[in-house]
Amino acid sequence: MNPSVNHPGSGSDSINASSAQAPAPILFRTSTPESEFHAAIFSRVFNHRRPSFSSSSPNYPVRLPFGYCKPVTISDVLSCVAVANAENKRISIRSGGHSWACWSVRHCAILLDMIDFEGGIESVRWEPERGEGVVSCSSAVTSAQLNQFLERGQRVFPGGHCPDVGLGGFLLQGGMGWNCKNWGWACEYMVGVDVVTAEGEVLHCSETQNEDLFFAARGAGPGFPAIVTRFYLGTLPLPPMWQSLYFFDIANFKDVLEWMIKLCPTASPTLEIVLVSAFVPQSSTTPTLTAVFTSFAPSYSDALAALTSIHDSLPCTPSSSPDHPNRFCQPTSLPEEYAAQLAGNAAPGFRTRSDNAYLSSNLSPPQVASVLEPAFSTLPTKQSTALWFAMNPTSRRELKGGMALSMQSDHYFSVYAVWEEEMNDERCDEWVRGVFDKLEEDEGTLVGSYLGDADFQFRQVGWRFWGEKERGRLEEVRKRWDSKGRVCGFLRGDEAVDGGVKSVELK
Ligand SMILES: Cc1cc2nc3c(=O)[nH]c(=O)nc-3n(C[C@H](O)[C@H](O)[C@H](O)COP(=O)(O)OP(=O)(O)OC[C@H]3O[C@@H](n4cnc5c(N)ncnc54)[C@H](O)[C@@H]3O)c2cc1C
């Protein structure tokens, strides 16, 4: 495919990306009013700390995209790829816009915004010939939208906790979704993907077709060397949900975390177990701990038994207030939990920076509590949070083979610095950097990192996201399918330095 192109800057605001009906136009930066281009480029981007179009400083990396398109059909995607090849530009992709460091806004790239692809939410359909409960959808469909569709068939997909995370970014990096501790990684439910490659081939990938791309689709994250146009996903029977929730004073951090870690090996395998530090309410002067136990057991009696054994072993008296009461075995649902997640997230307009680590499963509960206490108790702003997410027993079983995803441990730890004013950028950066620099000093504490909460502008892509074998294979797959680096890979701090086209090596 090599459609005729009005060269950007030649006076035309757009070109038709597809010669078929309803073509999707490409907006070019050089020939589109800046405010219009800016609005398009940053539509649905969660983080309001954004790359700049016009200045360069460590806080404002320059990323000048080449163009923007909202493909609706495969033919539109193919045309964008052809334009990128003809113009020697790159392709970046947006599904839900929730990557923390805004991975989809890239230097010298045509941004494919998948929001309208095949009708967005209308693209979701059952795939009965592929197996019971198998569903497929395009990549900008969100966790909440997919689960709303599945509810009609009494099924559920272990999508992200936040309702508006796009399945595209979430699944490609592995997907630490609801009940990941027990249900496993979301990408383990992937049974196939349709893709358009950097050379413009349309392929289906599965365990038996184009296996190397299917390997990469389950864990390469933004290093996936093609454009996913459809995911095929297994689902689970929809269970009822119950929840216990306890607030604790931050002074009890060590007791609470040690208790939660010790619970995991014997707790019911129907419980999701999470500890969060946050200012609750925001007027409080110290962070509060919230221990959340969410049951996905099939019946109330099972949930009650699982949550009673937790309740009976509380390590200290929880604190609570009329506005934030403790809960014991209360009914809940995914829609309610999604609403709670949205309420807990920073309001639109906030700036964020995240980072994360898997802590060694060999650490004792007191060691884990000791290394995490500083982060949990020194949050830099009233909107910031720190999180410990129990992964045992998922972390104790062999991961399904043939996936790039290969890193996990019993303890997932992440921080989300959130702030409003630009003047706090440096202070919040320093806080995040300080937390992880300190952890790295203690040899044997960190074993790896999850792409989903990573920010490559501050910590480069290294071995830590995959096992050595999987990292090597991923590099081979990227070289084979996109030797020129046409599809933007991992964001680097020096994005704009050499025109944006990068080597495909995972340095
Ligand atoms: C509020 C919030 C809550 C979160 N909660 C969770 C959670 O519970 N669990 C979890 O695991 N993560 C979570 N995350 C992290 C989130 O999953 C990742 O940031 C993910 O990359 C976001 O996906 P997206 O499609 O929304 O982002 P986008 O920024 O649109 O996409 C990220 C990158 O993925 C790649 N990509 C996306 N779509 C395609 C495609 N169709 N083809 C090829 N490449 C593609 C591109 O490289 C793109 O730049 C959360 C993030 C936020 C902001």
XYZ file of C-alpha atoms in Angstrom, residues 130 134 171-174 186-195 197 203-221 224-226 228 230-234 400-405 470 473-474 477-478 480-481:
58
model
C -13.358 -20.163 19.773
C -14.559 -16.245 24.577
C -3.082 -6.390 28.122
C 0.152 -5.876 26.217
C 2.076 -5.264 29.438
C 0.502 -8.286 31.197
C -5.025 -10.803 32.346
C -2.779 -11.653 29.383
C -3.018 -15.319 30.361
C -6.650 -15.100 29.183
C -5.606 -13.935 25.723
C -6.286 -16.605 23.095
C -5.398 -14.549 20.038
C -4.764 -11.105 18.569
C -5.237 -9.570 15.150
C -2.455 -7.203 14.180
C 2.609 -5.151 11.191
C -2.104 -11.207 10.663
C -3.802 -13.338 13.258
C -1.525 -14.452 16.103
C -2.140 -17.255 18.570
C -0.345 -20.189 20.139
C -0.322 -21.862 16.703
C -0.109 -18.905 14.303
C 2.643 -16.283 14.327
C 3.573 -17.534 17.773
C 6.430 -15.109 18.223
C 4.147 -12.084 17.896
C 1.685 -13.794 20.236
C 4.543 -14.267 22.702
C 5.247 -10.521 22.534
C 1.561 -9.557 22.793
C 1.580 -11.040 26.283
C 4.140 -8.905 28.073
C 6.057 -6.659 25.640
C 4.002 -3.630 26.695
C 5.063 -4.655 20.964
C 6.272 -4.276 17.361
C 2.874 -4.084 15.614
C -3.238 -4.694 17.675
C -8.508 -7.032 17.991
C -8.000 -9.059 21.161
C -9.600 -12.513 21.657
C -10.067 -13.194 25.356
C -11.210 -15.995 27.602
C 2.036 -20.026 31.385
C 4.927 -20.583 28.959
C 5.373 -18.760 25.672
C 4.727 -15.291 27.075
C 7.083 -12.339 27.322
C 5.554 -11.684 30.742
C 12.190 -13.746 27.572
C 13.419 -13.549 22.690
C 11.518 -10.270 22.766
C 10.831 -10.712 17.802
C 11.127 -6.933 17.634
C 12.193 -9.669 13.029
C 8.894 -7.810 12.781
